[in-house]
Short mmCIF file of C-alpha atoms in Angstrom, two decimals:
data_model
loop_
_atom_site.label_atom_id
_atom_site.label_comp_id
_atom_site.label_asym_id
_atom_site.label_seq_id
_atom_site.Cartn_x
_atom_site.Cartn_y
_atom_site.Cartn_z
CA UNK A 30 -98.03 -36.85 192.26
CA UNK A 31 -98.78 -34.05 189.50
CA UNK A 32 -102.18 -34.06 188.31
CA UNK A 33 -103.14 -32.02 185.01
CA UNK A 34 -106.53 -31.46 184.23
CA UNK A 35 -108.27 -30.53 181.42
CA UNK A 36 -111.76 -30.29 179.44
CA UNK A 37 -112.66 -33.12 177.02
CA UNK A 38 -114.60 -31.72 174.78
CA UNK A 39 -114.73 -27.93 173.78
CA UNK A 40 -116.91 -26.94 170.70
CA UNK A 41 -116.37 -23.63 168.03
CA UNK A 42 -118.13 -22.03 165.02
CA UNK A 43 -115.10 -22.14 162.23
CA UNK A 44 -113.46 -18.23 162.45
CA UNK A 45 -114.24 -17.84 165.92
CA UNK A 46 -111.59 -18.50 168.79
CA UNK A 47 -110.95 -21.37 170.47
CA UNK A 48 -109.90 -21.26 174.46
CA UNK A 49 -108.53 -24.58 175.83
CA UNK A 50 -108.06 -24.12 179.41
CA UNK A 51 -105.76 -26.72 181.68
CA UNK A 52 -104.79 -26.45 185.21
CA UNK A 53 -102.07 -28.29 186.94
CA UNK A 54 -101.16 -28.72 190.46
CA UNK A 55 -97.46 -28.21 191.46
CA UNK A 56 -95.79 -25.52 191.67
CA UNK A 57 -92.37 -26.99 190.63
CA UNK A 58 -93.07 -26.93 187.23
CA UNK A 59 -90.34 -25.46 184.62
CA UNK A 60 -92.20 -25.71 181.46
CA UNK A 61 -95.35 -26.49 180.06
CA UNK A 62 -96.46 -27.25 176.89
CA UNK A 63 -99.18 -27.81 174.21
CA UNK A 64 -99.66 -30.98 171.81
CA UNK A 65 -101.76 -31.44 169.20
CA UNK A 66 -103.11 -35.33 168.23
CA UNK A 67 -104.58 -35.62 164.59
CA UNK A 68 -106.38 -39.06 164.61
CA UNK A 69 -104.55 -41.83 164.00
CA UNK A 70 -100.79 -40.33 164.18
CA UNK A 71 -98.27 -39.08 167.11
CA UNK A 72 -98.30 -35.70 168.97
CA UNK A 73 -96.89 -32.69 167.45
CA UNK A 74 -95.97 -30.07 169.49
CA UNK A 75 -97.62 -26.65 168.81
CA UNK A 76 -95.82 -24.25 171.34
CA UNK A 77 -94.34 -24.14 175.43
CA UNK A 78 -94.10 -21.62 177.95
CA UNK A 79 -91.11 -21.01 180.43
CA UNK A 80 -92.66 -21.19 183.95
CA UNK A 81 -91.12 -17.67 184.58
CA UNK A 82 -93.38 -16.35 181.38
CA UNK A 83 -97.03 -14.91 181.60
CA UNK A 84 -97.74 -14.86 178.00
CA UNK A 85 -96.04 -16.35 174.84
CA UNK A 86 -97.76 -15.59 171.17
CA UNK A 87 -96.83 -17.39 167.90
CA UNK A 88 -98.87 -16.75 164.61
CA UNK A 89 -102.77 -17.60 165.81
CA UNK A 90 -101.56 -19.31 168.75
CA UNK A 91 -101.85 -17.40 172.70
CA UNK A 92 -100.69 -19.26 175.73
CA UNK A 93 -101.62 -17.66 179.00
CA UNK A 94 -99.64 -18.67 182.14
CA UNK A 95 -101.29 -17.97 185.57
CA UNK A 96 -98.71 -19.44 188.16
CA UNK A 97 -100.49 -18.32 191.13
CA UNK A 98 -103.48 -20.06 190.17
CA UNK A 99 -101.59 -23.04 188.24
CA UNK A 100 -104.19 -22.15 185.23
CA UNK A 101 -102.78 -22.42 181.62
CA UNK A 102 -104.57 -21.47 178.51
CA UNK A 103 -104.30 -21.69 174.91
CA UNK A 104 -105.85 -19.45 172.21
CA UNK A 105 -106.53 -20.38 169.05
CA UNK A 106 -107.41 -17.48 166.36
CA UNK A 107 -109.56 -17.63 163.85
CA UNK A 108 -110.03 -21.06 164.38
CA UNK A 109 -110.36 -23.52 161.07
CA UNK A 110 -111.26 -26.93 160.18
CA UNK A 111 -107.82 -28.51 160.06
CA UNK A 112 -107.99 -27.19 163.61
CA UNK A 113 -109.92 -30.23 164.49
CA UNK A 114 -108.00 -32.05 166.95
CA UNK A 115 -107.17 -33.51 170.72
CA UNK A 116 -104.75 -30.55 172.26
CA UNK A 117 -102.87 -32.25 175.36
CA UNK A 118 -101.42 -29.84 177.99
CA UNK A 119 -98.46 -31.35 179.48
CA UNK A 120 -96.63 -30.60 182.36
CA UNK A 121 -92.79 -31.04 183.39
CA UNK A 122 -91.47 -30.85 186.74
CA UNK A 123 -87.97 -29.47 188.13
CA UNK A 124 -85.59 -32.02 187.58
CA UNK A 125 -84.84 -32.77 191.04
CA UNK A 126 -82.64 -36.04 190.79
CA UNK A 127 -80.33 -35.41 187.55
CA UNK A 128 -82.55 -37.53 186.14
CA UNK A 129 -85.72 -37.09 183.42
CA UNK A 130 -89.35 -37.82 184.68
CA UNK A 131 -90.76 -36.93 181.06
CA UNK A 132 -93.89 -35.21 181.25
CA UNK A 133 -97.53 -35.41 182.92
CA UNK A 134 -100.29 -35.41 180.18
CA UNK A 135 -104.10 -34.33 180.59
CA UNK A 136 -106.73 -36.36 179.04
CA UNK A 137 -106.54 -34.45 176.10
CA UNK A 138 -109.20 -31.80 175.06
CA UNK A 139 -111.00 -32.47 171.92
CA UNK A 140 -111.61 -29.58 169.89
CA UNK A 141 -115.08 -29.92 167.63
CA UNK A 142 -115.27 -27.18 164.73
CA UNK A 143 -119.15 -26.15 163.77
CA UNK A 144 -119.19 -24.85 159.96
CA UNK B 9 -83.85 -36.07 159.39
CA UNK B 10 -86.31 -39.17 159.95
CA UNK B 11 -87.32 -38.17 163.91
CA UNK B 12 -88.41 -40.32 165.41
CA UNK B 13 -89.23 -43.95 163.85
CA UNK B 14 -91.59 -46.41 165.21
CA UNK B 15 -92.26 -50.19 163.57
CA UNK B 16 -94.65 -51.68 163.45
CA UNK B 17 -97.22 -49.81 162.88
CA UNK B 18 -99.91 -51.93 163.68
CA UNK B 19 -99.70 -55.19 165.39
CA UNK B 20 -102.50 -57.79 166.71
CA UNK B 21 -100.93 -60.30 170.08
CA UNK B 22 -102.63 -63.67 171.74
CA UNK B 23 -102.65 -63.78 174.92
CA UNK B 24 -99.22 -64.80 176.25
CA UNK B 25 -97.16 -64.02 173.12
CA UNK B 26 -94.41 -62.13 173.15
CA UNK B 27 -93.02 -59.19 171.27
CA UNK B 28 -90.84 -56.05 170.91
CA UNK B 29 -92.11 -52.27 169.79
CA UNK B 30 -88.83 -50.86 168.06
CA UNK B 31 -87.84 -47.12 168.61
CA UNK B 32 -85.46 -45.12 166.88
CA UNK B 33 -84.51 -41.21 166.87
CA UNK B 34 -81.77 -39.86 164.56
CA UNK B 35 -81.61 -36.42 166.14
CA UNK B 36 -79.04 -37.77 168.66
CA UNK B 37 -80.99 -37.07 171.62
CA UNK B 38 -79.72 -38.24 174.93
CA UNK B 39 -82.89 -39.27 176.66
CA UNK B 40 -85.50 -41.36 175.13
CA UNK B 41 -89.28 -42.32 176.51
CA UNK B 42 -92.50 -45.14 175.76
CA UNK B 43 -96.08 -43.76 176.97
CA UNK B 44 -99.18 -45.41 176.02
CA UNK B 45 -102.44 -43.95 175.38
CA UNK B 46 -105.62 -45.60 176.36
CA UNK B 47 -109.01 -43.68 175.07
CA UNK B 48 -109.99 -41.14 177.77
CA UNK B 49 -107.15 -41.64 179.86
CA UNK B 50 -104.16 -39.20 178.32
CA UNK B 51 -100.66 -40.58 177.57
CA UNK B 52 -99.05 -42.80 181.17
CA UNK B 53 -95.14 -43.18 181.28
CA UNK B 54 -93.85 -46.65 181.07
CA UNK B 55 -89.96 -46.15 180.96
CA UNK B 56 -87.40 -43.66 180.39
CA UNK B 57 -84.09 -43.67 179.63
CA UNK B 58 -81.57 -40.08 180.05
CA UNK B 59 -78.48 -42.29 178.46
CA UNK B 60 -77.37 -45.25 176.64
CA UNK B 61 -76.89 -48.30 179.56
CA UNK B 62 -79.28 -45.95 181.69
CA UNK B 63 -83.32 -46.72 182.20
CA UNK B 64 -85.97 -45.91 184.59
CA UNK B 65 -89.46 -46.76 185.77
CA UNK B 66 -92.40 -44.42 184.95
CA UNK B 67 -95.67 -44.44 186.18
CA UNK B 68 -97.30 -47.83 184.47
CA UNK B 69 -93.72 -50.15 183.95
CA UNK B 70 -95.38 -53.47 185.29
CA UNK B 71 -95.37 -55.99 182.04
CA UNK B 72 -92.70 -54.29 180.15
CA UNK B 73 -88.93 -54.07 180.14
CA UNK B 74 -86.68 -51.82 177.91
CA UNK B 75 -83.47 -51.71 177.21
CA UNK B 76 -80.92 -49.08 175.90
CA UNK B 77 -77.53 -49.88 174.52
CA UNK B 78 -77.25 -47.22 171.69
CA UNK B 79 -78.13 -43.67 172.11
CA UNK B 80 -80.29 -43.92 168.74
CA UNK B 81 -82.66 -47.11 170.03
CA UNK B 82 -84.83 -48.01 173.06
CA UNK B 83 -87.23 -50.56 172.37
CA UNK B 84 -89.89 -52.11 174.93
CA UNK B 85 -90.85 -55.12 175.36
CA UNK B 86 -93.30 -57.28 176.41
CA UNK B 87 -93.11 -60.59 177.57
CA UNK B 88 -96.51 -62.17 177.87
CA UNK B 89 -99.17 -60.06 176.44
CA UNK B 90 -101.80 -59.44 178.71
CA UNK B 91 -105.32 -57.61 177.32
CA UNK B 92 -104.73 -55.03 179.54
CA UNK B 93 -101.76 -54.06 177.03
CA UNK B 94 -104.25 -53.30 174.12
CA UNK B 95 -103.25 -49.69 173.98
CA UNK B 96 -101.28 -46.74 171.40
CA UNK B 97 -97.94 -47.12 172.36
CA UNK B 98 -95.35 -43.95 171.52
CA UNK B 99 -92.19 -43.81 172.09
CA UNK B 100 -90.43 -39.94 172.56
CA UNK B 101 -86.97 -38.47 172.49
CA UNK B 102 -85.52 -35.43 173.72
CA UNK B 103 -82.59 -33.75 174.19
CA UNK B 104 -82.23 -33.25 177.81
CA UNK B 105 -84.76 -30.86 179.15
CA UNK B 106 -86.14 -29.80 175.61
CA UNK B 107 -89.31 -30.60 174.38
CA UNK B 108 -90.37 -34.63 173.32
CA UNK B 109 -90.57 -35.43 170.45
CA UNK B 110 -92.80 -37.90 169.31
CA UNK B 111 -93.24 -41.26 166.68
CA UNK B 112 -96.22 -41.91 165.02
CA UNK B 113 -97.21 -44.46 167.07
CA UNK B 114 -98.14 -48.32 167.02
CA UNK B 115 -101.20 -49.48 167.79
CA UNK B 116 -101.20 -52.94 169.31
CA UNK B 117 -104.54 -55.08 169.92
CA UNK B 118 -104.00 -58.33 172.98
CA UNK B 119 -106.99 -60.65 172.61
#
């Protein structure tokens, strides 16, 4: 099955930018998307990509798509405390039977802001 | 617009009780989803559901059923907690191929 992979633990001085890197492993995929955990309450999503884009931008937010290599990135600029969160990557296949397989989740990346 | 609604919050099980997670979306959104989240591990699929009268297995079903016989609810249950259930459960809605979205979350301790 899909497999999406991320680090669980990335660490940033507050103003600098944040790179949270996830790779996934088929190429089926139609979109892919970010999530954001604050402790203790439900995901909220922050931003997707359409597999046929390389890039999508939205305020301090970059998402990189590299299909090829099955390698997506998000940039945060001018990262800041309430920042401080676990960002899932999340993956979601062709819908190949009519049907919905929801999405396949990383671990979850924590990100750790240094004052 | 309330999203999506999950009770209870919070909610500690024996072993071998019994209970339903309740799930409701008000955004009219045709399919409907419950993932739980163990520490470390990411968010698993239990069931899904694309319709009312419709569901379907995920990755992690065994232990749970659901049901779905209104497009705004699809609760899970469980029929004899095990403490391999201690978990975050969320249930998510979408509308078709759109992004989830996502309930707060209840947090349920099996001991």
């Amino acid at each position: 099955g899909e497999d999406v992979e991320q680090s669980l633990f990335l660490s940033v001085r507050e103003g600098d930018s944040s790179v949270i890197n996830c790779t996934y492993t088929d190429s089926s995929s139609t979109y892919l998307y970010w999530y954001k955990q604050e402790p203790g309450a439900g995901l909220q999503l922050l931003t997707y990509i359409f597999s046929n884009m390389d890039m999508k931008q939205d305020q301090r937010l970059t998402v990189l798509l590299n299909k090829k290599d099955k390698h997506l990135s998000l940039r945060i600029a001018d990262t800041q405390t309430g920042d401080s969160a676990i960002y899932f990557c999340a993956d979601r296949l062709r819908d190949s039977g009519g049907g919905a397989d929801g999405l396949t989740f990383g671990k979850g990346t924590h990100l750790i802001i240094q004052p | 617009n309330a999203g999506v609604t999950q009770t209870p919050k919070f909610r500690i099980l024996k072993i071998g009780q019994s209970m339903t997670l309740q799930c409701a979306q008000d955004m009219n959104h045709n399919y409907m989803y419950w993932y739980r989240q163990d520490p470390g591990m990411g968010l698993k699929l239990i069931y899904y559901s694309v319709g009312a009268g419709i569901t379907d297995k995920g990755e992690v079903p065994n232990g749970y059923n659901v049901s779905r016989s209104t497009t705004e609810d699809f609760p899970l249950r469980l029929e004899l907690a095990a403490p391999s259930q201690t978990s975050v459960y969320f249930c998510a809605s979408s509308y078709s191929q759109s992004p989830l979205h996502f309930g707060n979350g209840t947090r349920l301790t099996v001991t």
